[in-house]
Coordinates of C-alpha atoms in Angstrom, one line a residue:
Chain A
M29 CA 129.4 120.5 92.1
N30 CA 127.6 124.0 92.8
E31 CA 124.2 122.1 93.1
Y32 CA 121.6 123.8 95.2
A33 CA 120.1 122.2 98.6
I34 CA 116.6 124.2 97.9
E35 CA 115.3 125.1 94.8
V36 CA 111.9 127.2 94.8
N37 CA 110.8 127.9 91.4
N38 CA 107.8 129.9 91.1
V39 CA 106.0 128.7 94.0
S40 CA 102.2 130.2 94.4
M41 CA 100.0 127.8 97.1
L42 CA 96.3 128.9 96.0
F43 CA 93.2 127.9 98.6
N44 CA 89.4 128.4 98.6
L45 CA 88.3 129.5 101.3
S46 CA 84.8 128.7 100.3
S47 CA 82.8 131.2 102.5
E48 CA 81.0 128.4 103.7
R49 CA 82.3 125.3 104.3
I50 CA 80.9 122.6 101.7
D51 CA 81.4 118.8 103.1
N52 CA 78.0 117.5 102.1
I53 CA 76.8 116.1 98.4
K54 CA 72.7 117.6 99.4
E55 CA 75.0 121.2 99.7
Y56 CA 77.5 121.4 96.7
I57 CA 73.8 120.4 94.3
I58 CA 72.6 123.2 95.5
K59 CA 74.9 125.3 95.1
K60 CA 76.2 124.2 92.2
I61 CA 72.3 124.8 90.3
H62 CA 71.8 128.1 91.5
R63 CA 75.7 128.4 90.3
K64 CA 76.9 129.4 94.0
L65 CA 79.7 127.8 93.7
T66 CA 81.9 130.4 94.7
F67 CA 84.8 130.3 96.1
E68 CA 87.3 132.8 97.5
N69 CA 90.4 132.8 95.9
F70 CA 93.4 133.3 98.1
Y71 CA 97.1 132.6 97.3
A72 CA 98.6 132.8 100.6
L73 CA 102.5 132.1 98.2
K74 CA 102.6 134.6 95.5
N75 CA 105.8 133.1 92.6
V76 CA 108.2 132.8 95.4
S77 CA 111.6 132.5 94.0
F78 CA 114.6 131.4 95.9
N79 CA 117.7 129.1 95.9
V80 CA 119.7 127.8 98.9
E81 CA 123.0 126.9 98.7
K82 CA 124.3 124.0 100.3
G83 CA 125.0 124.7 105.0
D84 CA 123.2 128.1 105.2
A85 CA 121.8 128.7 107.2
V86 CA 118.7 130.5 105.9
A87 CA 115.6 132.9 108.5
I88 CA 112.1 133.6 106.7
I89 CA 110.7 136.2 108.6
G90 CA 107.4 137.6 107.5
D91 CA 103.5 139.2 110.1
N92 CA 101.4 136.9 110.7
G93 CA 99.8 135.2 108.3
S94 CA 102.6 136.1 105.4
G95 CA 103.2 132.8 104.1
K96 CA 106.4 131.4 106.3
S97 CA 104.7 129.1 107.7
T98 CA 102.7 127.6 104.1
L99 CA 106.3 128.2 102.4
L100 CA 108.1 125.8 105.0
K101 CA 105.0 122.9 104.4
V102 CA 105.8 123.2 100.8
L103 CA 109.0 122.6 101.2
A104 CA 108.7 119.3 103.4
G105 CA 106.6 117.6 101.1
I106 CA 102.9 118.5 103.2
Y107 CA 101.7 120.9 100.3
K108 CA 102.2 120.1 96.4
P109 CA 102.5 123.4 95.2
T110 CA 99.8 124.6 92.2
T111 CA 101.6 126.2 90.0
G112 CA 105.7 126.1 90.2
T113 CA 108.7 123.6 91.7
A114 CA 110.0 123.3 95.5
T115 CA 112.9 120.9 94.5
V116 CA 114.8 119.6 98.1
R117 CA 117.9 117.9 98.2
G118 CA 119.0 115.6 100.6
S119 CA 117.0 114.5 103.6
I120 CA 115.1 116.7 105.3
S121 CA 114.0 117.1 109.6
P122 CA 110.8 119.6 109.5
L123 CA 109.9 120.8 112.9
I124 CA 106.9 122.1 111.4
E125 CA 104.5 122.5 114.6
L126 CA 104.7 122.1 118.0
G127 CA 103.4 118.0 118.3
A128 CA 103.2 117.3 114.6
G129 CA 103.7 113.4 114.3
F130 CA 102.6 113.1 118.0
D131 CA 100.3 111.3 119.7
M132 CA 98.4 113.0 122.2
E133 CA 96.8 109.7 123.8
L134 CA 100.2 108.0 123.4
T135 CA 103.4 108.4 126.1
G136 CA 106.7 109.5 125.5
R137 CA 107.9 106.3 124.8
E138 CA 105.7 105.7 122.6
N139 CA 105.5 108.3 120.7
V140 CA 109.5 109.2 120.0
Y141 CA 108.7 105.5 117.6
L142 CA 105.9 106.9 116.1
N143 CA 107.1 110.1 115.6
G144 CA 110.5 108.6 114.1
L145 CA 109.3 105.3 112.2
M146 CA 106.8 108.3 110.9
L147 CA 110.0 110.8 110.0
G148 CA 111.0 107.5 107.6
Y149 CA 113.7 106.0 110.4
S150 CA 114.3 101.9 110.9
K151 CA 112.4 100.1 114.0
R152 CA 116.0 99.5 114.5
F153 CA 117.8 103.4 114.7
I154 CA 115.3 104.4 116.8
R155 CA 115.9 101.6 119.5
D156 CA 119.5 102.1 119.0
N157 CA 119.4 105.5 119.7
F158 CA 116.3 106.0 121.7
N159 CA 118.6 107.0 125.4
D160 CA 120.1 110.1 123.4
I161 CA 117.1 110.6 122.2
V162 CA 115.2 111.4 126.0
E163 CA 119.0 112.0 127.1
F164 CA 119.2 115.0 125.1
A165 CA 115.0 116.2 126.2
S166 CA 115.9 115.5 129.4
L167 CA 112.7 113.3 129.4
W168 CA 113.8 111.2 131.9
D169 CA 111.3 111.2 134.5
F170 CA 107.8 112.0 132.1
I171 CA 108.2 109.3 129.4
D172 CA 106.5 107.5 130.2
I173 CA 102.7 109.3 130.4
P174 CA 101.1 110.8 128.0
L175 CA 101.7 113.0 125.8
K176 CA 98.6 115.3 126.5
N177 CA 99.8 116.0 130.4
Y178 CA 102.8 117.1 128.9
S179 CA 103.7 121.0 128.6
S180 CA 104.5 122.6 125.6
G181 CA 108.4 123.1 126.5
M182 CA 108.2 119.8 127.0
L183 CA 107.0 118.9 123.5
A184 CA 108.9 121.2 122.0
R185 CA 112.3 119.3 123.4
L186 CA 110.4 115.8 122.7
G187 CA 110.0 116.6 118.7
F188 CA 113.7 118.6 118.5
A189 CA 115.4 116.3 119.8
I190 CA 113.8 113.4 117.6
S191 CA 114.3 115.0 114.0
T192 CA 118.0 116.2 115.0
I193 CA 119.2 112.6 115.7
V194 CA 120.1 112.2 112.6
K195 CA 122.1 114.3 110.5
P196 CA 119.7 115.3 108.2
D197 CA 120.7 117.2 105.4
I198 CA 118.3 120.0 105.8
L199 CA 116.9 120.6 108.7
I200 CA 113.5 123.1 109.2
V201 CA 113.0 124.8 112.6
D202 CA 109.7 126.6 112.9
E203 CA 110.0 129.0 116.3
I204 CA 108.9 126.3 117.8
L205 CA 112.3 126.3 120.0
A206 CA 110.4 129.8 121.8
V207 CA 108.9 127.7 124.0
G208 CA 111.1 125.6 125.3
D209 CA 112.9 127.5 128.6
I210 CA 116.9 128.8 128.1
V211 CA 118.7 125.7 129.5
F212 CA 116.9 123.7 126.3
Q213 CA 117.3 127.0 123.8
R214 CA 121.5 126.9 124.9
K215 CA 121.4 123.1 124.2
C216 CA 118.8 123.4 120.7
N217 CA 121.4 126.6 119.2
K218 CA 124.4 124.2 120.1
K219 CA 122.7 122.2 118.4
M220 CA 121.9 123.5 115.3
Q221 CA 126.1 125.6 115.5
E222 CA 126.5 121.4 115.3
L223 CA 124.7 119.9 112.7
M224 CA 125.7 123.6 110.6
S225 CA 129.1 122.7 110.7
G226 CA 128.2 119.8 109.3
G227 CA 126.7 120.6 106.3
T228 CA 124.0 120.3 107.0
T229 CA 121.9 123.7 106.1
L230 CA 119.1 125.3 108.4
L231 CA 116.9 127.0 107.2
L232 CA 114.3 128.7 110.0
V233 CA 111.9 130.6 110.9
S234 CA 111.3 133.5 114.0
H235 CA 110.7 136.8 115.0
D236 CA 113.6 136.8 117.5
L237 CA 115.0 139.3 115.3
N238 CA 118.4 139.1 117.5
E239 CA 118.6 135.4 117.0
I240 CA 119.0 135.3 114.0
R241 CA 121.7 137.2 113.4
R242 CA 123.6 135.6 115.4
I243 CA 122.5 132.0 113.9
C244 CA 122.0 132.5 109.8
N245 CA 123.7 134.4 107.4
K246 CA 121.5 135.0 104.8
A247 CA 117.4 135.8 105.0
V248 CA 114.1 135.8 103.7
W249 CA 111.5 138.2 104.1
I250 CA 108.2 137.5 102.7
H251 CA 105.0 139.4 102.1
Q252 CA 101.3 139.0 101.4
G253 CA 102.5 135.4 99.7
G254 CA 106.1 137.1 97.8
V255 CA 109.7 137.6 98.8
V256 CA 110.3 141.3 99.4
K257 CA 114.0 140.8 100.3
I258 CA 116.6 138.3 100.1
G259 CA 120.0 138.4 100.9
E260 CA 122.5 138.4 104.1
V261 CA 120.8 138.5 106.9
S262 CA 121.9 141.9 108.6
E263 CA 120.7 143.6 104.9
V264 CA 117.3 142.5 105.3
C265 CA 117.4 142.4 109.3
N266 CA 117.6 145.5 109.0
A267 CA 115.1 146.7 105.6
Y268 CA 112.7 145.0 107.8
S269 CA 112.8 146.0 111.5
D270 CA 112.5 150.0 109.6
L271 CA 110.2 148.8 108.2
R272 CA 108.0 147.6 112.2
Chain B
M7 CA 107.7 102.6 89.5
N8 CA 110.9 101.3 91.1
I9 CA 110.5 104.5 93.1
Y10 CA 107.8 103.8 94.7
I11 CA 108.4 100.2 95.0
R12 CA 111.5 101.4 97.9
K13 CA 109.7 104.4 99.0
F14 CA 107.0 101.8 100.7
W15 CA 109.5 100.3 101.9
S16 CA 111.4 102.5 103.8
Y17 CA 107.9 103.3 105.4
K18 CA 107.5 99.2 105.9
D19 CA 108.5 99.7 109.7
L20 CA 106.0 102.4 110.4
L21 CA 103.1 100.7 108.1
F22 CA 103.5 97.7 110.2
E23 CA 103.3 99.7 113.6
L24 CA 100.5 101.7 112.6
V25 CA 98.9 97.3 112.3
N26 CA 100.6 96.3 116.2
R27 CA 98.5 99.4 117.6
D28 CA 94.9 99.2 115.1
I29 CA 95.0 95.7 116.4
K30 CA 96.7 96.5 120.5
L31 CA 94.5 99.0 121.7
K32 CA 90.4 97.3 119.8
Y33 CA 91.7 94.8 122.8
R34 CA 93.6 97.2 125.2
R35 CA 91.6 96.9 128.2
S36 CA 89.4 93.9 127.3
F37 CA 90.1 90.9 129.8
L38 CA 90.2 87.8 127.6
G39 CA 92.2 90.8 124.7
Y40 CA 93.3 88.5 121.9
L41 CA 90.8 85.9 122.0
W42 CA 87.9 88.1 121.1
T43 CA 88.9 87.5 117.8
L44 CA 88.6 84.6 117.9
L45 CA 85.6 84.6 120.1
N46 CA 83.6 87.7 118.1
P47 CA 83.0 85.1 115.5
L48 CA 81.9 82.4 117.1
F49 CA 79.5 84.6 118.4
I50 CA 78.4 85.4 116.0
M51 CA 77.9 82.3 114.5
L52 CA 76.3 80.4 117.2
I53 CA 73.3 83.8 116.8
T54 CA 72.9 83.7 113.5
T55 CA 72.4 79.4 113.2
A56 CA 69.8 79.7 115.8
V57 CA 67.6 82.3 114.3
F58 CA 67.8 81.2 111.0
S59 CA 67.8 78.2 111.8
Q60 CA 65.2 78.1 113.6
I61 CA 63.0 80.5 112.3
F62 CA 63.4 80.4 108.6
R63 CA 64.7 76.2 107.8
F64 CA 67.4 76.6 105.4
S65 CA 67.9 72.7 104.4
V66 CA 71.5 73.7 104.4
E67 CA 74.3 70.9 105.0
N68 CA 76.3 71.5 107.8
Y69 CA 74.8 75.0 108.1
P70 CA 77.1 76.6 111.0
I71 CA 79.4 76.5 109.0
Y72 CA 78.1 77.9 106.0
I73 CA 77.5 80.3 107.4
L74 CA 81.0 81.6 109.5
S75 CA 82.6 80.7 105.9
G76 CA 80.0 83.8 104.5
Q77 CA 80.0 85.6 107.6
I78 CA 84.3 85.7 108.2
I79 CA 84.9 87.0 104.4
F80 CA 82.2 89.5 105.1
T81 CA 82.7 91.0 108.5
F82 CA 86.3 91.2 106.9
F83 CA 85.2 93.3 104.0
S84 CA 82.5 95.9 105.6
E85 CA 85.4 96.4 108.9
S86 CA 88.4 96.8 106.0
T87 CA 86.7 99.2 104.1
T88 CA 84.8 101.1 106.6
T89 CA 87.8 102.3 109.2
A90 CA 89.3 102.2 105.4
M91 CA 86.9 105.1 104.4
N92 CA 87.0 107.1 108.1
S93 CA 91.3 106.4 108.1
I94 CA 92.6 110.4 106.6
L95 CA 89.7 111.7 108.4
G96 CA 91.4 109.8 111.2
N97 CA 94.7 111.0 110.8
A98 CA 93.9 114.6 110.0
S99 CA 96.4 115.4 112.2
F100 CA 99.1 113.6 111.3
L101 CA 98.3 114.4 107.2
R102 CA 98.8 118.2 107.7
K103 CA 101.5 118.3 109.6
I104 CA 104.5 116.3 108.7
Y105 CA 104.8 114.2 105.7
V106 CA 104.0 110.9 105.3
P107 CA 103.6 108.5 102.4
K108 CA 99.1 108.9 102.7
Y109 CA 98.6 106.2 101.1
I110 CA 99.7 104.6 104.5
F111 CA 96.9 105.0 106.4
P112 CA 94.3 103.2 104.8
V113 CA 96.7 100.9 104.2
S114 CA 97.1 100.1 107.2
R115 CA 93.7 99.8 108.6
V116 CA 92.9 97.0 105.9
I117 CA 96.2 94.9 106.8
S118 CA 94.1 94.9 110.4
S119 CA 91.2 94.0 109.6
F120 CA 93.4 90.8 107.5
V121 CA 94.8 90.1 110.7
N122 CA 91.3 89.4 112.3
L123 CA 90.7 87.6 108.8
L124 CA 93.3 85.4 109.9
F125 CA 92.0 84.8 113.3
A126 CA 88.5 84.0 112.5
L127 CA 89.3 81.8 110.1
V128 CA 91.7 79.3 112.5
A129 CA 88.4 80.2 114.3
M130 CA 86.4 79.3 111.7
I131 CA 88.4 75.4 111.0
I132 CA 88.1 74.8 114.3
M133 CA 84.6 74.8 114.6
M134 CA 84.9 72.6 110.6
V135 CA 86.9 70.1 112.9
I136 CA 84.5 70.3 115.2
F137 CA 81.6 70.2 112.9
K138 CA 83.5 66.9 111.5
V139 CA 83.0 68.5 108.4
P140 CA 85.6 66.9 106.3
I141 CA 89.1 69.2 105.6
T142 CA 90.5 68.9 101.5
W143 CA 93.5 69.6 100.4
H144 CA 92.0 72.4 98.5
I145 CA 92.7 74.0 101.9
L146 CA 95.7 74.8 100.2
F147 CA 94.4 77.4 98.1
I148 CA 92.9 78.7 100.9
P149 CA 95.4 81.9 100.3
L150 CA 94.4 82.6 96.5
P151 CA 91.0 84.0 97.8
L152 CA 91.9 85.9 100.5
I153 CA 94.5 87.7 98.9
C154 CA 91.9 88.1 96.3
I155 CA 89.7 89.9 98.3
F156 CA 92.4 92.2 100.1
L157 CA 93.9 93.6 97.2
F158 CA 90.0 94.3 96.9
C159 CA 89.3 96.0 99.1
T160 CA 92.2 97.7 99.1
G161 CA 91.2 99.7 96.0
L162 CA 88.2 99.9 97.1
G163 CA 88.9 101.5 100.7
L164 CA 91.6 103.9 99.3
I165 CA 88.8 104.5 97.1
L166 CA 86.2 105.5 99.7
S167 CA 89.1 106.8 101.6
V168 CA 89.5 110.0 99.0
L169 CA 85.8 110.4 98.5
A170 CA 85.4 110.6 102.8
V171 CA 87.5 113.2 102.7
Y172 CA 85.4 116.2 100.0
F173 CA 81.5 114.4 101.5
R174 CA 81.5 113.6 104.6
D175 CA 76.9 111.7 102.9
V176 CA 80.0 109.8 101.7
I177 CA 80.2 108.0 105.3
H178 CA 76.4 107.3 106.5
I179 CA 75.4 106.6 102.8
Y180 CA 78.3 103.8 102.4
N181 CA 77.2 101.8 106.3
V182 CA 73.5 101.0 104.2
L183 CA 74.8 100.1 101.5
L184 CA 77.0 98.1 104.3
T185 CA 73.3 96.6 105.3
G186 CA 72.1 96.3 102.0
L187 CA 74.9 94.5 100.7
M188 CA 74.7 92.3 103.4
Y189 CA 71.7 91.3 102.6
F190 CA 72.5 90.9 99.3
T191 CA 74.6 88.1 99.8
P192 CA 74.2 84.2 100.2
L193 CA 75.6 84.3 103.6
F194 CA 72.8 82.9 105.2
Y195 CA 70.6 81.1 102.6
P196 CA 71.6 79.2 100.1
V197 CA 71.4 80.7 96.7
D198 CA 68.9 77.5 94.8
I199 CA 66.2 80.1 97.5
L200 CA 67.0 82.5 95.5
P201 CA 64.1 83.6 92.2
N202 CA 66.5 83.6 88.9
V203 CA 66.1 87.4 88.0
I204 CA 67.7 88.4 91.0
F205 CA 70.5 85.6 91.1
K206 CA 71.2 86.8 87.9
L207 CA 71.1 90.2 89.8
M208 CA 73.2 89.5 91.9
H209 CA 76.8 88.3 89.5
I210 CA 76.5 91.9 89.3
N211 CA 78.1 91.8 93.5
P212 CA 81.6 91.0 94.4
M213 CA 80.8 90.1 97.5
Y214 CA 79.1 87.6 95.5
H215 CA 82.2 86.1 93.1
F216 CA 84.5 86.4 96.6
V217 CA 81.8 84.4 99.3
T218 CA 81.4 81.5 96.5
Y219 CA 85.0 81.1 95.6
F220 CA 86.0 80.6 99.4
R221 CA 83.2 78.3 100.6
S222 CA 83.6 76.7 97.5
L223 CA 87.1 75.0 99.2
L224 CA 86.3 75.2 102.7
Y225 CA 83.5 74.3 102.6
M226 CA 82.7 71.8 99.2
G227 CA 86.0 71.4 99.1
E228 CA 85.9 71.4 95.0
F229 CA 88.2 74.2 93.2
P230 CA 86.5 77.0 91.7
S231 CA 85.6 76.6 87.8
L232 CA 88.1 78.9 85.7
E233 CA 85.8 80.9 85.2
Q234 CA 85.5 81.8 87.9
N235 CA 89.3 82.5 88.9
I236 CA 89.1 84.7 86.4
L237 CA 86.6 86.7 86.5
C238 CA 88.1 87.5 91.1
M239 CA 91.0 88.1 90.0
G240 CA 89.4 90.7 87.6
I241 CA 87.5 92.3 89.5
S242 CA 90.5 92.5 92.3
L243 CA 92.9 93.8 90.1
S244 CA 90.9 96.1 88.6
F245 CA 89.8 97.8 91.7
L246 CA 92.9 97.4 93.3
L247 CA 94.1 99.8 90.1
I248 CA 91.2 101.8 89.6
G249 CA 91.7 102.5 93.6
L250 CA 95.4 103.4 93.3
A251 CA 95.6 105.4 90.4
F252 CA 91.4 108.2 91.6
F253 CA 93.9 108.0 95.3
K254 CA 97.6 109.4 93.9
E255 CA 95.4 112.3 91.7
R256 CA 93.6 113.5 94.0
Q257 CA 96.6 112.9 97.9
S258 CA 98.2 116.6 97.1
K259 CA 95.0 118.5 96.9
F260 CA 93.1 117.0 99.3
V261 CA 95.1 117.7 102.4
L262 CA 93.6 121.1 101.8
Y263 CA 90.0 119.7 103.0
I264 CA 90.5 118.0 106.0

C-alpha cells in the first residue's frame, strides 16, 4: 500500500482582517445598519496542494508571513481550512510554537503532565516516562519552578522532549529548535534522525538552509500563500537562495 | 457517533486533570482549603435566613433548609455557566497553539462546579440532621435532578462560551440576567406569596422547575409528578442537544476570533 502520510488538497485559508475589531453587539448592529461591515479578506493559503510520502523529511521554506505556520496549524488540526482538505494519516506531534500548550504559571513538572495530556497521552504513560522526558531536556534543576522563569531555550527543550517521547508517525517542528544551545540542537538532530529511521515523517520549518539540506530530502517553497516550487531539497533550496 | 465517544474517552485524563486543577486553584493558599466548599453555602444560608426570616417573615417550615436547597442548586447553575462562558476565551493560548477538543474546556468547568455542588449537598444533609428535618427514602432519587441540572448547564455553558467569543457584551449581559433570574426563582420566598400571573410566568424559567424538583425530593419528601419528570428531562436534554449542535457548528471558526 502506497498511502501518503500527508495529503494536502487545494487548501485555502481565509482570514477576516476586519479593519477594526468588532467584538461587541452595539458596534456590530451599527455597522450592519450602515453597511460598513466590510471585511478585508486575506488568503493566508491559496490552493495549496502537495503530498508527503511516509518516511519523508520535508522542509517548508519561504519568507516571513508567507503562510508556513498557517499551513502547519492546518495540518495539526488547529485551523480548519476554508476550502479544500488536509488529510493526515497517523499520530501527529506538533511543535508549532514556543511554549504551546504550556501554562506559564505552573511548574515544569505540572506542565509535563498538562502538555502530555493535551497531546492525548494517558496519565499513566506520562508518569512512566517522566524521568526520560526530564532527562532528555536536562531540566532536573528547574523542574519544580514555574515556567515563567524559564529561558526560551529551556522551553524549547521541554517542548521537544515531551513531543518526541512517543514515536509519532508525523513530527512537525516549527523553527523552535533554533533557540536551543548547540548541545541541545545536536541532541535534537540525533533524535530526529532516530525517529526518521524508525519511519517517522518529518515536517520542518526553518530558515537555515544548511540545516535543511542536511536533514530533509524534500522541500516545499511557499510564497504569499501559494506553492512556488516543490521537489528535491537541493533543487528547491537553490532556487530559493538564488532568488533571495 | 462511535468516533466521538472514543475520542472523548481518550481525553478523559485531560478532563480529569483540568477539573482537578480548577478545584486546587480555587482553594490554593487558603487555610481551610476544601472545607470552604462546605462552609460557603452554610454561611450564605445563615445570612439569608437571618435577613429574610426577620425582615420579610415568610412562614415556611424549616426555612433554613428551604433556602439552602434552592441556594445550592442556583449557585451551581450560576457558577458553572459563568465559568464555562469564560472558558474558551480564558484558554485562548492553548486553543490557538495546540489541537485539543475544544468542548473540553467548558465541560471541565461545569464538572468542577458539579464537584462543588456535591460538597454543598453534604453540607445540606448535615444541616437537615441538625434541624431535624425528616430524611426520607426519596433522597435515593437525588441523582435524577442533579443529572438533569448538570446536562442543562453543560448545554447552556457551551452556547455561552461560543457567544462570548464573538461578543464580549454577553459576559456583562449574562451577569445581569443571572441576578434577575435569581429573584425570579423561588429561592428565598414561597411561591404562594406570588400573584397568579407572575406564578404562571415563572413556568418559563427552567431553574424554577429544577429547584422545585430538587426540593420535592429532599425538602418535601415526595416524588415529583410524571409531568414534572418529563418537563425537567425534556428541558435538560434539549438544552444539551442545542448546545452541542451550536458548539460543533462554530468550533472550527471561533479559533480565528480568540
